mmCIF file with all atom_site columns, C-alpha atoms in Angstrom:
data_model
loop_
_atom_site.group_PDB
_atom_site.id
_atom_site.type_symbol
_atom_site.label_atom_id
_atom_site.label_alt_id
_atom_site.label_comp_id
_atom_site.label_asym_id
_atom_site.label_entity_id
_atom_site.label_seq_id
_atom_site.pdbx_PDB_ins_code
_atom_site.Cartn_x
_atom_site.Cartn_y
_atom_site.Cartn_z
_atom_site.occupancy
_atom_site.B_iso_or_equiv
_atom_site.pdbx_formal_charge
_atom_site.auth_seq_id
_atom_site.auth_comp_id
_atom_site.auth_asym_id
_atom_site.auth_atom_id
_atom_site.pdbx_PDB_model_num
ATOM 1   C CA . MET A 1 1   ? -34.821 14.341  28.715 1.00 81.00 ? 95  MET A CA 1
ATOM 2   C CA . ARG A 1 2   ? -32.712 11.201  28.388 1.00 83.00 ? 96  ARG A CA 1
ATOM 3   C CA . THR A 1 3   ? -31.496 12.235  24.955 1.00 90.00 ? 97  THR A CA 1
ATOM 4   C CA . THR A 1 4   ? -29.832 15.582  25.459 1.00 93.00 ? 98  THR A CA 1
ATOM 5   C CA . ARG A 1 5   ? -26.436 15.286  23.836 1.00 95.00 ? 99  ARG A CA 1
ATOM 6   C CA . ASP A 1 6   ? -24.543 15.377  27.114 1.00 96.00 ? 100 ASP A CA 1
ATOM 7   C CA . GLU A 1 7   ? -26.894 12.901  28.815 1.00 97.00 ? 101 GLU A CA 1
ATOM 8   C CA . VAL A 1 8   ? -26.600 10.444  25.920 1.00 97.00 ? 102 VAL A CA 1
ATOM 9   C CA . SER A 1 9   ? -22.806 10.585  26.121 1.00 97.00 ? 103 SER A CA 1
ATOM 10  C CA . ARG A 1 10  ? -23.020 9.670   29.812 1.00 97.00 ? 104 ARG A CA 1
ATOM 11  C CA . ARG A 1 11  ? -25.657 6.955   29.504 1.00 97.00 ? 105 ARG A CA 1
ATOM 12  C CA . LEU A 1 12  ? -24.017 5.164   26.581 1.00 97.00 ? 106 LEU A CA 1
ATOM 13  C CA . ASP A 1 13  ? -20.459 5.217   27.870 1.00 96.00 ? 107 ASP A CA 1
ATOM 14  C CA . ARG A 1 14  ? -18.560 1.916   27.950 1.00 96.00 ? 108 ARG A CA 1
ATOM 15  C CA . ILE A 1 15  ? -20.816 -0.143  25.703 1.00 97.00 ? 109 ILE A CA 1
ATOM 16  C CA . PRO A 1 16  ? -18.657 -2.745  23.925 1.00 95.00 ? 110 PRO A CA 1
ATOM 17  C CA . GLY A 1 17  ? -18.251 -1.960  20.225 1.00 96.00 ? 111 GLY A CA 1
ATOM 18  C CA . LEU A 1 18  ? -19.474 1.636   20.617 1.00 98.00 ? 112 LEU A CA 1
ATOM 19  C CA . LYS A 1 19  ? -17.333 4.755   20.788 1.00 98.00 ? 113 LYS A CA 1
ATOM 20  C CA . VAL A 1 20  ? -19.133 7.706   22.361 1.00 98.00 ? 114 VAL A CA 1
ATOM 21  C CA . PRO A 1 21  ? -17.329 11.043  22.069 1.00 98.00 ? 115 PRO A CA 1
ATOM 22  C CA . ARG A 1 22  ? -17.395 12.984  25.313 1.00 98.00 ? 116 ARG A CA 1
ATOM 23  C CA . THR A 1 23  ? -19.928 15.813  25.321 1.00 97.00 ? 117 THR A CA 1
ATOM 24  C CA . ILE A 1 24  ? -20.504 18.578  27.851 1.00 97.00 ? 118 ILE A CA 1
ATOM 25  C CA . ARG A 1 25  ? -23.055 21.372  28.059 1.00 95.00 ? 119 ARG A CA 1
ATOM 26  C CA . VAL A 1 26  ? -21.477 24.767  28.638 1.00 94.00 ? 120 VAL A CA 1
ATOM 27  C CA . ALA A 1 27  ? -23.491 27.625  30.094 1.00 91.00 ? 121 ALA A CA 1
ATOM 28  C CA . ALA A 1 28  ? -20.524 30.027  30.314 1.00 80.00 ? 122 ALA A CA 1
ATOM 29  C CA . ARG A 1 29  ? -21.098 33.400  28.665 1.00 77.00 ? 123 ARG A CA 1
ATOM 30  C CA . THR A 1 30  ? -17.719 34.709  27.573 1.00 88.00 ? 124 THR A CA 1
ATOM 31  C CA . LEU A 1 31  ? -15.295 32.985  25.191 1.00 90.00 ? 125 LEU A CA 1
ATOM 32  C CA . ALA A 1 32  ? -12.647 32.892  27.886 1.00 92.00 ? 126 ALA A CA 1
ATOM 33  C CA . GLU A 1 33  ? -15.052 31.172  30.271 1.00 93.00 ? 127 GLU A CA 1
ATOM 34  C CA . ILE A 1 34  ? -16.010 28.646  27.572 1.00 93.00 ? 128 ILE A CA 1
ATOM 35  C CA . GLY A 1 35  ? -12.349 27.814  27.027 1.00 95.00 ? 129 GLY A CA 1
ATOM 36  C CA . ASP A 1 36  ? -11.823 27.379  30.751 1.00 96.00 ? 130 ASP A CA 1
ATOM 37  C CA . VAL A 1 37  ? -14.779 24.995  31.064 1.00 96.00 ? 131 VAL A CA 1
ATOM 38  C CA . ILE A 1 38  ? -13.505 22.878  28.163 1.00 96.00 ? 132 ILE A CA 1
ATOM 39  C CA . ALA A 1 39  ? -10.035 22.745  29.703 1.00 96.00 ? 133 ALA A CA 1
ATOM 40  C CA . THR A 1 40  ? -11.377 21.841  33.146 1.00 97.00 ? 134 THR A CA 1
ATOM 41  C CA . ALA A 1 41  ? -13.473 19.042  31.639 1.00 97.00 ? 135 ALA A CA 1
ATOM 42  C CA . GLY A 1 42  ? -10.357 17.676  29.932 1.00 97.00 ? 136 GLY A CA 1
ATOM 43  C CA . LEU A 1 43  ? -11.870 17.463  26.451 1.00 97.00 ? 137 LEU A CA 1
ATOM 44  C CA . VAL A 1 44  ? -9.375  16.681  23.704 1.00 96.00 ? 138 VAL A CA 1
ATOM 45  C CA . TYR A 1 45  ? -9.224  18.978  20.670 1.00 97.00 ? 139 TYR A CA 1
ATOM 46  C CA . PRO A 1 46  ? -10.493 19.254  18.005 1.00 98.00 ? 140 PRO A CA 1
ATOM 47  C CA . VAL A 1 47  ? -13.966 19.763  19.408 1.00 98.00 ? 141 VAL A CA 1
ATOM 48  C CA . LEU A 1 48  ? -17.365 20.498  17.911 1.00 97.00 ? 142 LEU A CA 1
ATOM 49  C CA . ALA A 1 49  ? -19.182 23.513  19.345 1.00 95.00 ? 143 ALA A CA 1
ATOM 50  C CA . ARG A 1 50  ? -22.928 23.597  18.760 1.00 93.00 ? 144 ARG A CA 1
ATOM 51  C CA . VAL A 1 51  ? -25.605 25.985  20.015 1.00 90.00 ? 145 VAL A CA 1
ATOM 52  C CA . ALA A 1 52  ? -27.986 23.963  22.188 1.00 85.00 ? 146 ALA A CA 1
ATOM 53  C CA . GLY A 1 53  ? -31.309 23.433  20.446 1.00 75.00 ? 147 GLY A CA 1
ATOM 54  C CA . SER A 1 54  ? -29.907 23.933  16.938 1.00 72.00 ? 148 SER A CA 1
ATOM 55  C CA . HIS A 1 55  ? -29.980 21.273  14.237 1.00 72.00 ? 149 HIS A CA 1
ATOM 56  C CA . LEU A 1 56  ? -28.823 20.551  10.672 1.00 65.00 ? 150 LEU A CA 1
ATOM 57  C CA . GLY A 1 57  ? -25.388 22.031  11.340 1.00 61.00 ? 151 GLY A CA 1
ATOM 58  C CA . MET A 1 58  ? -26.725 25.570  11.205 1.00 67.00 ? 152 MET A CA 1
ATOM 59  C CA . SER A 1 59  ? -24.948 26.648  14.410 1.00 85.00 ? 153 SER A CA 1
ATOM 60  C CA . LEU A 1 60  ? -22.087 24.179  14.494 1.00 93.00 ? 154 LEU A CA 1
ATOM 61  C CA . MET A 1 61  ? -18.356 24.515  14.000 1.00 94.00 ? 155 MET A CA 1
ATOM 62  C CA . ARG A 1 62  ? -15.165 22.557  14.551 1.00 96.00 ? 156 ARG A CA 1
ATOM 63  C CA . VAL A 1 63  ? -12.562 24.167  16.774 1.00 96.00 ? 157 VAL A CA 1
ATOM 64  C CA . GLU A 1 64  ? -9.130  22.724  16.102 1.00 97.00 ? 158 GLU A CA 1
ATOM 65  C CA . THR A 1 65  ? -7.104  24.018  19.076 1.00 97.00 ? 159 THR A CA 1
ATOM 66  C CA . PRO A 1 66  ? -7.614  25.985  22.310 1.00 96.00 ? 160 PRO A CA 1
ATOM 67  C CA . ASP A 1 67  ? -6.125  29.014  20.560 1.00 95.00 ? 161 ASP A CA 1
ATOM 68  C CA . GLU A 1 68  ? -9.064  29.013  18.134 1.00 94.00 ? 162 GLU A CA 1
ATOM 69  C CA . ILE A 1 69  ? -11.773 29.211  20.795 1.00 93.00 ? 163 ILE A CA 1
ATOM 70  C CA . LYS A 1 70  ? -12.517 32.782  19.723 1.00 92.00 ? 164 LYS A CA 1
ATOM 71  C CA . ALA A 1 71  ? -14.033 31.341  16.514 1.00 91.00 ? 165 ALA A CA 1
ATOM 72  C CA . ILE A 1 72  ? -17.066 30.305  18.573 1.00 90.00 ? 166 ILE A CA 1
ATOM 73  C CA . GLY A 1 73  ? -17.983 33.982  18.567 1.00 87.00 ? 167 GLY A CA 1
ATOM 74  C CA . ARG A 1 74  ? -19.082 33.569  14.950 1.00 86.00 ? 168 ARG A CA 1
ATOM 75  C CA . LEU A 1 75  ? -21.860 31.153  15.888 1.00 85.00 ? 169 LEU A CA 1
ATOM 76  C CA . ASN A 1 76  ? -25.419 32.434  15.832 1.00 74.00 ? 170 ASN A CA 1
ATOM 77  C CA . ARG A 1 77  ? -25.892 32.691  19.590 1.00 73.00 ? 171 ARG A CA 1
ATOM 78  C CA . ASP A 1 78  ? -26.307 35.205  22.362 1.00 70.00 ? 172 ASP A CA 1
ATOM 79  C CA . GLU A 1 79  ? -24.541 35.074  25.697 1.00 67.00 ? 173 GLU A CA 1
ATOM 80  C CA . ARG A 1 80  ? -27.508 33.312  27.297 1.00 68.00 ? 174 ARG A CA 1
ATOM 81  C CA . SER A 1 81  ? -27.366 30.365  24.888 1.00 79.00 ? 175 SER A CA 1
ATOM 82  C CA . SER A 1 82  ? -25.743 27.180  26.119 1.00 90.00 ? 176 SER A CA 1
ATOM 83  C CA . LEU A 1 83  ? -23.318 25.256  23.950 1.00 94.00 ? 177 LEU A CA 1
ATOM 84  C CA . TYR A 1 84  ? -22.738 21.568  23.499 1.00 95.00 ? 178 TYR A CA 1
ATOM 85  C CA . VAL A 1 85  ? -19.053 20.820  23.127 1.00 97.00 ? 179 VAL A CA 1
ATOM 86  C CA . THR A 1 86  ? -18.126 17.379  21.800 1.00 97.00 ? 180 THR A CA 1
ATOM 87  C CA . GLU A 1 87  ? -14.789 15.766  21.118 1.00 98.00 ? 181 GLU A CA 1
ATOM 88  C CA . PHE A 1 88  ? -14.399 15.312  17.362 1.00 98.00 ? 182 PHE A CA 1
ATOM 89  C CA . CYS A 1 89  ? -13.399 11.825  16.211 1.00 97.00 ? 183 CYS A CA 1
ATOM 90  C CA . ASP A 1 90  ? -12.324 11.618  12.584 1.00 97.00 ? 184 ASP A CA 1
ATOM 91  C CA . PHE A 1 91  ? -14.281 8.957   10.699 1.00 98.00 ? 185 PHE A CA 1
ATOM 92  C CA . VAL A 1 92  ? -12.958 9.244   7.163  1.00 98.00 ? 186 VAL A CA 1
ATOM 93  C CA . SER A 1 93  ? -13.155 5.941   5.274  1.00 97.00 ? 187 SER A CA 1
ATOM 94  C CA . PRO A 1 94  ? -10.254 4.374   3.332  1.00 96.00 ? 188 PRO A CA 1
ATOM 95  C CA . ASP A 1 95  ? -11.729 5.860   0.130  1.00 96.00 ? 189 ASP A CA 1
ATOM 96  C CA . LYS A 1 96  ? -11.351 9.356   1.684  1.00 97.00 ? 190 LYS A CA 1
ATOM 97  C CA . ARG A 1 97  ? -15.104 9.803   2.011  1.00 97.00 ? 191 ARG A CA 1
ATOM 98  C CA . TYR A 1 98  ? -17.302 10.105  5.080  1.00 98.00 ? 192 TYR A CA 1
ATOM 99  C CA . ARG A 1 99  ? -20.295 7.913   5.904  1.00 98.00 ? 193 ARG A CA 1
ATOM 100 C CA . LYS A 1 100 ? -23.226 8.603   8.187  1.00 98.00 ? 194 LYS A CA 1
ATOM 101 C CA . PHE A 1 101 ? -25.477 5.641   8.885  1.00 98.00 ? 195 PHE A CA 1
ATOM 102 C CA . ARG A 1 102 ? -28.967 6.014   10.318 1.00 98.00 ? 196 ARG A CA 1
ATOM 103 C CA . VAL A 1 103 ? -29.850 2.834   12.180 1.00 98.00 ? 197 VAL A CA 1
ATOM 104 C CA . VAL A 1 104 ? -33.403 2.437   13.464 1.00 98.00 ? 198 VAL A CA 1
ATOM 105 C CA . VAL A 1 105 ? -34.046 0.459   16.632 1.00 98.00 ? 199 VAL A CA 1
ATOM 106 C CA . ILE A 1 106 ? -37.481 -1.125  17.049 1.00 98.00 ? 200 ILE A CA 1
ATOM 107 C CA . GLY A 1 107 ? -37.712 -3.271  20.161 1.00 95.00 ? 201 GLY A CA 1
ATOM 108 C CA . ASP A 1 108 ? -34.772 -5.648  19.925 1.00 94.00 ? 202 ASP A CA 1
ATOM 109 C CA . ASP A 1 109 ? -34.345 -5.415  16.152 1.00 97.00 ? 203 ASP A CA 1
ATOM 110 C CA . ILE A 1 110 ? -32.406 -2.954  14.013 1.00 98.00 ? 204 ILE A CA 1
ATOM 111 C CA . PHE A 1 111 ? -32.834 -1.615  10.480 1.00 98.00 ? 205 PHE A CA 1
ATOM 112 C CA . LEU A 1 112 ? -30.691 0.517   8.219  1.00 98.00 ? 206 LEU A CA 1
ATOM 113 C CA . ARG A 1 113 ? -32.649 3.609   7.131  1.00 98.00 ? 207 ARG A CA 1
ATOM 114 C CA . HIS A 1 114 ? -29.881 5.078   4.969  1.00 97.00 ? 208 HIS A CA 1
ATOM 115 C CA . CYS A 1 115 ? -26.163 5.624   4.631  1.00 98.00 ? 209 CYS A CA 1
ATOM 116 C CA . ILE A 1 116 ? -25.140 9.035   3.332  1.00 97.00 ? 210 ILE A CA 1
ATOM 117 C CA . ILE A 1 117 ? -21.718 9.038   1.687  1.00 98.00 ? 211 ILE A CA 1
ATOM 118 C CA . ALA A 1 118 ? -20.203 12.510  1.464  1.00 97.00 ? 212 ALA A CA 1
ATOM 119 C CA . GLU A 1 119 ? -16.986 14.345  0.749  1.00 97.00 ? 213 GLU A CA 1
ATOM 120 C CA . HIS A 1 120 ? -16.760 16.066  4.153  1.00 96.00 ? 214 HIS A CA 1
ATOM 121 C CA . TRP A 1 121 ? -17.459 15.339  7.812  1.00 96.00 ? 215 TRP A CA 1
ATOM 122 C CA . MET A 1 122 ? -20.570 17.508  8.294  1.00 95.00 ? 216 MET A CA 1
ATOM 123 C CA . ILE A 1 123 ? -23.189 15.308  6.641  1.00 95.00 ? 217 ILE A CA 1
ATOM 124 C CA . HIS A 1 124 ? -26.845 15.965  5.920  1.00 90.00 ? 218 HIS A CA 1
ATOM 125 C CA . ARG A 1 125 ? -29.243 14.678  3.288  1.00 87.00 ? 219 ARG A CA 1
ATOM 126 C CA . HIS A 1 126 ? -28.215 17.181  0.627  1.00 90.00 ? 220 HIS A CA 1
ATOM 127 C CA . ASP A 1 127 ? -24.531 16.308  1.076  1.00 94.00 ? 221 ASP A CA 1
ATOM 128 C CA . ARG A 1 128 ? -24.877 12.846  -0.499 1.00 95.00 ? 222 ARG A CA 1
ATOM 129 C CA . ALA A 1 129 ? -22.210 12.486  -3.203 1.00 96.00 ? 223 ALA A CA 1
ATOM 130 C CA . ALA A 1 130 ? -23.715 12.106  -6.680 1.00 91.00 ? 224 ALA A CA 1
ATOM 131 C CA . ASP A 1 131 ? -22.133 8.757   -7.553 1.00 93.00 ? 225 ASP A CA 1
ATOM 132 C CA . THR A 1 132 ? -22.894 6.835   -4.365 1.00 96.00 ? 226 THR A CA 1
ATOM 133 C CA . LYS A 1 133 ? -26.440 5.454   -4.697 1.00 94.00 ? 227 LYS A CA 1
ATOM 134 C CA . ASP A 1 134 ? -25.222 2.087   -5.978 1.00 96.00 ? 228 ASP A CA 1
ATOM 135 C CA . GLN A 1 135 ? -22.944 1.777   -2.946 1.00 96.00 ? 229 GLN A CA 1
ATOM 136 C CA . GLU A 1 136 ? -25.797 2.722   -0.648 1.00 97.00 ? 230 GLU A CA 1
ATOM 137 C CA . ARG A 1 137 ? -28.133 0.218   -2.328 1.00 96.00 ? 231 ARG A CA 1
ATOM 138 C CA . ALA A 1 138 ? -25.557 -2.559  -1.870 1.00 97.00 ? 232 ALA A CA 1
ATOM 139 C CA . GLY A 1 139 ? -25.101 -1.470  1.730  1.00 96.00 ? 233 GLY A CA 1
ATOM 140 C CA . PHE A 1 140 ? -28.691 -2.346  2.653  1.00 97.00 ? 234 PHE A CA 1
ATOM 141 C CA . ALA A 1 141 ? -28.153 -5.981  1.651  1.00 95.00 ? 235 ALA A CA 1
ATOM 142 C CA . LEU A 1 142 ? -24.740 -6.078  3.345  1.00 95.00 ? 236 LEU A CA 1
ATOM 143 C CA . PHE A 1 143 ? -26.201 -4.678  6.551  1.00 96.00 ? 237 PHE A CA 1
ATOM 144 C CA . ASP A 1 144 ? -28.949 -7.310  6.719  1.00 95.00 ? 238 ASP A CA 1
ATOM 145 C CA . ARG A 1 145 ? -26.790 -10.211 5.576  1.00 95.00 ? 239 ARG A CA 1
ATOM 146 C CA . GLU A 1 146 ? -23.533 -9.662  7.447  1.00 94.00 ? 240 GLU A CA 1
ATOM 147 C CA . TRP A 1 147 ? -23.591 -6.703  9.821  1.00 96.00 ? 241 TRP A CA 1
ATOM 148 C CA . LYS A 1 148 ? -26.879 -7.078  11.688 1.00 96.00 ? 242 LYS A CA 1
ATOM 149 C CA . PRO A 1 149 ? -25.985 -10.195 13.737 1.00 95.00 ? 243 PRO A CA 1
ATOM 150 C CA . HIS A 1 150 ? -22.765 -8.522  14.919 1.00 95.00 ? 244 HIS A CA 1
ATOM 151 C CA . LEU A 1 151 ? -24.262 -5.078  15.578 1.00 98.00 ? 245 LEU A CA 1
ATOM 152 C CA . ARG A 1 152 ? -27.613 -5.996  17.120 1.00 97.00 ? 246 ARG A CA 1
ATOM 153 C CA . PRO A 1 153 ? -26.321 -6.570  20.698 1.00 97.00 ? 247 PRO A CA 1
ATOM 154 C CA . THR A 1 154 ? -24.737 -3.115  20.796 1.00 98.00 ? 248 THR A CA 1
ATOM 155 C CA . PHE A 1 155 ? -27.900 -1.384  19.626 1.00 98.00 ? 249 PHE A CA 1
ATOM 156 C CA . ARG A 1 156 ? -29.994 -3.469  22.018 1.00 96.00 ? 250 ARG A CA 1
ATOM 157 C CA . GLU A 1 157 ? -27.864 -2.169  24.870 1.00 97.00 ? 251 GLU A CA 1
ATOM 158 C CA . ILE A 1 158 ? -28.327 1.394   23.616 1.00 97.00 ? 252 ILE A CA 1
ATOM 159 C CA . GLY A 1 159 ? -32.090 0.838   23.660 1.00 96.00 ? 253 GLY A CA 1
ATOM 160 C CA . ALA A 1 160 ? -31.980 -0.641  27.152 1.00 94.00 ? 254 ALA A CA 1
ATOM 161 C CA . ARG A 1 161 ? -30.006 2.288   28.543 1.00 95.00 ? 255 ARG A CA 1
ATOM 162 C CA . LEU A 1 162 ? -32.212 4.896   26.911 1.00 95.00 ? 256 LEU A CA 1
ATOM 163 C CA . GLY A 1 163 ? -35.418 2.990   27.669 1.00 93.00 ? 257 GLY A CA 1
ATOM 164 C CA . PHE A 1 164 ? -36.890 3.473   24.189 1.00 94.00 ? 258 PHE A CA 1
ATOM 165 C CA . ASP A 1 165 ? -38.706 1.032   21.915 1.00 95.00 ? 259 ASP A CA 1
ATOM 166 C CA . TYR A 1 166 ? -38.373 3.119   18.764 1.00 97.00 ? 260 TYR A CA 1
ATOM 167 C CA . PHE A 1 167 ? -35.595 5.578   17.972 1.00 97.00 ? 261 PHE A CA 1
ATOM 168 C CA . GLY A 1 168 ? -32.815 6.370   15.563 1.00 98.00 ? 262 GLY A CA 1
ATOM 169 C CA . VAL A 1 169 ? -29.051 6.332   15.888 1.00 98.00 ? 263 VAL A CA 1
ATOM 170 C CA . ASP A 1 170 ? -26.858 8.413   13.595 1.00 98.00 ? 264 ASP A CA 1
ATOM 171 C CA . CYS A 1 171 ? -23.384 6.976   13.537 1.00 98.00 ? 265 CYS A CA 1
ATOM 172 C CA . ASN A 1 172 ? -20.435 5.828   11.507 1.00 98.00 ? 266 ASN A CA 1
ATOM 173 C CA . ILE A 1 173 ? -19.747 2.105   11.167 1.00 97.00 ? 267 ILE A CA 1
ATOM 174 C CA . ASP A 1 174 ? -16.286 1.196   9.955  1.00 96.00 ? 268 ASP A CA 1
ATOM 175 C CA . GLU A 1 175 ? -15.282 -1.950  8.059  1.00 92.00 ? 269 GLU A CA 1
ATOM 176 C CA . PRO A 1 176 ? -14.512 -3.981  11.217 1.00 92.00 ? 270 PRO A CA 1
ATOM 177 C CA . GLY A 1 177 ? -17.979 -3.078  12.513 1.00 94.00 ? 271 GLY A CA 1
ATOM 178 C CA . ARG A 1 178 ? -17.018 -0.511  15.153 1.00 96.00 ? 272 ARG A CA 1
ATOM 179 C CA . ILE A 1 179 ? -19.669 2.142   15.790 1.00 98.00 ? 273 ILE A CA 1
ATOM 180 C CA . LEU A 1 180 ? -18.930 5.827   16.325 1.00 98.00 ? 274 LEU A CA 1
ATOM 181 C CA . LEU A 1 181 ? -21.955 7.583   17.816 1.00 98.00 ? 275 LEU A CA 1
ATOM 182 C CA . PHE A 1 182 ? -23.134 10.938  16.462 1.00 97.00 ? 276 PHE A CA 1
ATOM 183 C CA . GLU A 1 183 ? -26.537 11.119  18.154 1.00 96.00 ? 277 GLU A CA 1
ATOM 184 C CA . ALA A 1 184 ? -29.380 8.924   19.387 1.00 97.00 ? 278 ALA A CA 1
ATOM 185 C CA . ASN A 1 185 ? -32.956 10.087  19.926 1.00 95.00 ? 279 ASN A CA 1
ATOM 186 C CA . ALA A 1 186 ? -36.599 9.476   19.063 1.00 93.00 ? 280 ALA A CA 1
ATOM 187 C CA . CYS A 1 187 ? -37.017 12.638  16.969 1.00 91.00 ? 281 CYS A CA 1
ATOM 188 C CA . MET A 1 188 ? -35.372 11.593  13.696 1.00 93.00 ? 282 MET A CA 1
ATOM 189 C CA . ASN A 1 189 ? -36.903 11.653  10.233 1.00 93.00 ? 283 ASN A CA 1
ATOM 190 C CA . ILE A 1 190 ? -37.407 7.932   9.639  1.00 96.00 ? 284 ILE A CA 1
ATOM 191 C CA . LEU A 1 191 ? -40.770 7.108   8.037  1.00 96.00 ? 285 LEU A CA 1
ATOM 192 C CA . ALA A 1 192 ? -40.979 10.083  5.682  1.00 92.00 ? 286 ALA A CA 1
ATOM 193 C CA . ASN A 1 193 ? -39.380 9.280   2.327  1.00 92.00 ? 287 ASN A CA 1
ATOM 194 C CA . THR A 1 194 ? -38.180 12.664  1.134  1.00 86.00 ? 288 THR A CA 1
ATOM 195 C CA . SER A 1 195 ? -37.377 11.557  -2.438 1.00 89.00 ? 289 SER A CA 1
ATOM 196 C CA . PRO A 1 196 ? -39.907 10.777  -5.199 1.00 92.00 ? 290 PRO A CA 1
ATOM 197 C CA . SER A 1 197 ? -40.677 7.066   -5.623 1.00 93.00 ? 291 SER A CA 1
ATOM 198 C CA . PRO A 1 198 ? -39.466 4.720   -6.873 1.00 96.00 ? 292 PRO A CA 1
ATOM 199 C CA . ASN A 1 199 ? -36.120 5.008   -5.112 1.00 95.00 ? 293 ASN A CA 1
ATOM 200 C CA . ILE A 1 200 ? -33.666 2.908   -3.113 1.00 96.00 ? 294 ILE A CA 1
ATOM 201 C CA . TRP A 1 201 ? -35.254 3.920   0.210  1.00 97.00 ? 295 TRP A CA 1
ATOM 202 C CA . ASP A 1 202 ? -38.797 2.711   -0.534 1.00 97.00 ? 296 ASP A CA 1
ATOM 203 C CA . GLY A 1 203 ? -38.009 -0.826  0.618  1.00 97.00 ? 297 GLY A CA 1
ATOM 204 C CA . PRO A 1 204 ? -36.162 0.106   3.829  1.00 97.00 ? 298 PRO A CA 1
ATOM 205 C CA . VAL A 1 205 ? -38.877 2.564   4.869  1.00 97.00 ? 299 VAL A CA 1
ATOM 206 C CA . ALA A 1 206 ? -41.600 -0.038  4.232  1.00 97.00 ? 300 ALA A CA 1
ATOM 207 C CA . ARG A 1 207 ? -39.743 -2.642  6.319  1.00 97.00 ? 301 ARG A CA 1
ATOM 208 C CA . ILE A 1 208 ? -39.272 -0.193  9.175  1.00 98.00 ? 302 ILE A CA 1
ATOM 209 C CA . LYS A 1 209 ? -42.920 0.845   9.088  1.00 98.00 ? 303 LYS A CA 1
ATOM 210 C CA . GLY A 1 210 ? -44.069 -2.784  9.074  1.00 98.00 ? 304 GLY A CA 1
ATOM 211 C CA . ALA A 1 211 ? -41.829 -3.671  11.999 1.00 98.00 ? 305 ALA A CA 1
ATOM 212 C CA . LEU A 1 212 ? -43.015 -0.636  13.958 1.00 98.00 ? 306 LEU A CA 1
ATOM 213 C CA . GLU A 1 213 ? -46.675 -1.497  13.376 1.00 98.00 ? 307 GLU A CA 1
ATOM 214 C CA . GLN A 1 214 ? -46.041 -5.053  14.506 1.00 97.00 ? 308 GLN A CA 1
ATOM 215 C CA . HIS A 1 215 ? -44.255 -3.836  17.634 1.00 97.00 ? 309 HIS A CA 1
ATOM 216 C CA . LEU A 1 216 ? -47.022 -1.374  18.458 1.00 96.00 ? 310 LEU A CA 1
ATOM 217 C CA . ALA A 1 217 ? -49.504 -4.249  18.196 1.00 97.00 ? 311 ALA A CA 1
ATOM 218 C CA . SER A 1 218 ? -47.561 -6.234  20.823 1.00 94.00 ? 312 SER A CA 1
ATOM 219 C CA . PRO A 1 219 ? -47.631 -4.110  24.000 1.00 93.00 ? 313 PRO A CA 1
ATOM 220 C CA . ASP A 1 220 ? -46.328 -6.946  26.160 1.00 91.00 ? 314 ASP A CA 1
ATOM 221 C CA . SER A 1 221 ? -42.990 -6.475  24.406 1.00 89.00 ? 315 SER A CA 1
ATOM 222 C CA . TRP A 1 222 ? -42.717 -2.745  25.143 1.00 92.00 ? 316 TRP A CA 1
ATOM 223 C CA . ARG A 1 223 ? -39.846 -1.798  27.404 1.00 87.00 ? 317 ARG A CA 1
ATOM 224 C CA . HIS A 1 224 ? -41.831 0.295   29.881 1.00 78.00 ? 318 HIS A CA 1
ATOM 225 C CA . VAL A 1 225 ? -44.434 -2.452  30.283 1.00 67.00 ? 319 VAL A CA 1
ATOM 226 C CA . LYS A 1 226 ? -41.762 -5.038  31.021 1.00 65.00 ? 320 LYS A CA 1
ATOM 227 C CA . ALA A 1 227 ? -40.079 -2.700  33.500 1.00 60.00 ? 321 ALA A CA 1
ATOM 228 C CA . ARG A 1 228 ? -43.329 -1.926  35.366 1.00 59.00 ? 322 ARG A CA 1
ATOM 229 C CA . THR A 1 229 ? -44.356 -5.569  35.439 1.00 60.00 ? 323 THR A CA 1
ATOM 230 C CA . HIS A 1 230 ? -40.950 -6.554  36.799 1.00 57.00 ? 324 HIS A CA 1
ATOM 231 C CA . SER A 1 231 ? -41.302 -3.978  39.576 1.00 58.00 ? 325 SER A CA 1
ATOM 232 C CA . GLY A 1 232 ? -44.707 -5.377  40.560 1.00 58.00 ? 326 GLY A CA 1
ATOM 233 C CA . GLU A 1 233 ? -46.855 -2.724  38.873 1.00 55.00 ? 327 GLU A CA 1
ATOM 234 C CA . THR A 1 234 ? -49.559 -3.484  36.370 1.00 49.00 ? 328 THR A CA 1
ATOM 235 C CA . GLY A 1 235 ? -48.689 -2.640  32.768 1.00 45.00 ? 329 GLY A CA 1
ATOM 236 C CA . ALA A 1 236 ? -51.029 -0.252  30.978 1.00 43.00 ? 330 ALA A CA 1
#
């Protein structure tokens, strides 16, 4: 329940180094009512409208201006379906491509699961540009060597606010190391390597799995145990 899109945007607000686009959940039924709720909330266009409970961009669209709110009618939804509406922040890189990083948080450590480089802003696994695997391979070493020390405190704070020991964060990370949040939850595809081995993700997945096993074997380090012990309860 802590990781609904609107709740995450509230919980992770004002973390240094992290930009969290504002997100609201809209239960209004008519297009006019949806537009009114967005206006009242003060969201800045363009916005992303997504049917609550949908994934993989199947019921997602970008609405550029208030005059285009009628386009939401093309989404696969009925009047009883809620919408998530999120301010869209452009994250195009200097090379005119878009990058979606999946960072895995395990306890107080972080790991790069992948970085999909695509030609457009709506990025999923099959959108990876054909000539980018060498860049992605180099990115794993860069992340561990240079980025991790700078980024770890931000992701630790995300973990503390969500109260999770193991979860994923989809985001963009620009060259100065600023993070733009897409989503954060414990339901991401992390340990399953969806490409035939050998491939560039074998090593990262193995490191993540090893770190998770080690963390699971150390219950005194789990967040909920520390919190209960601090409050005077006995950890289980």
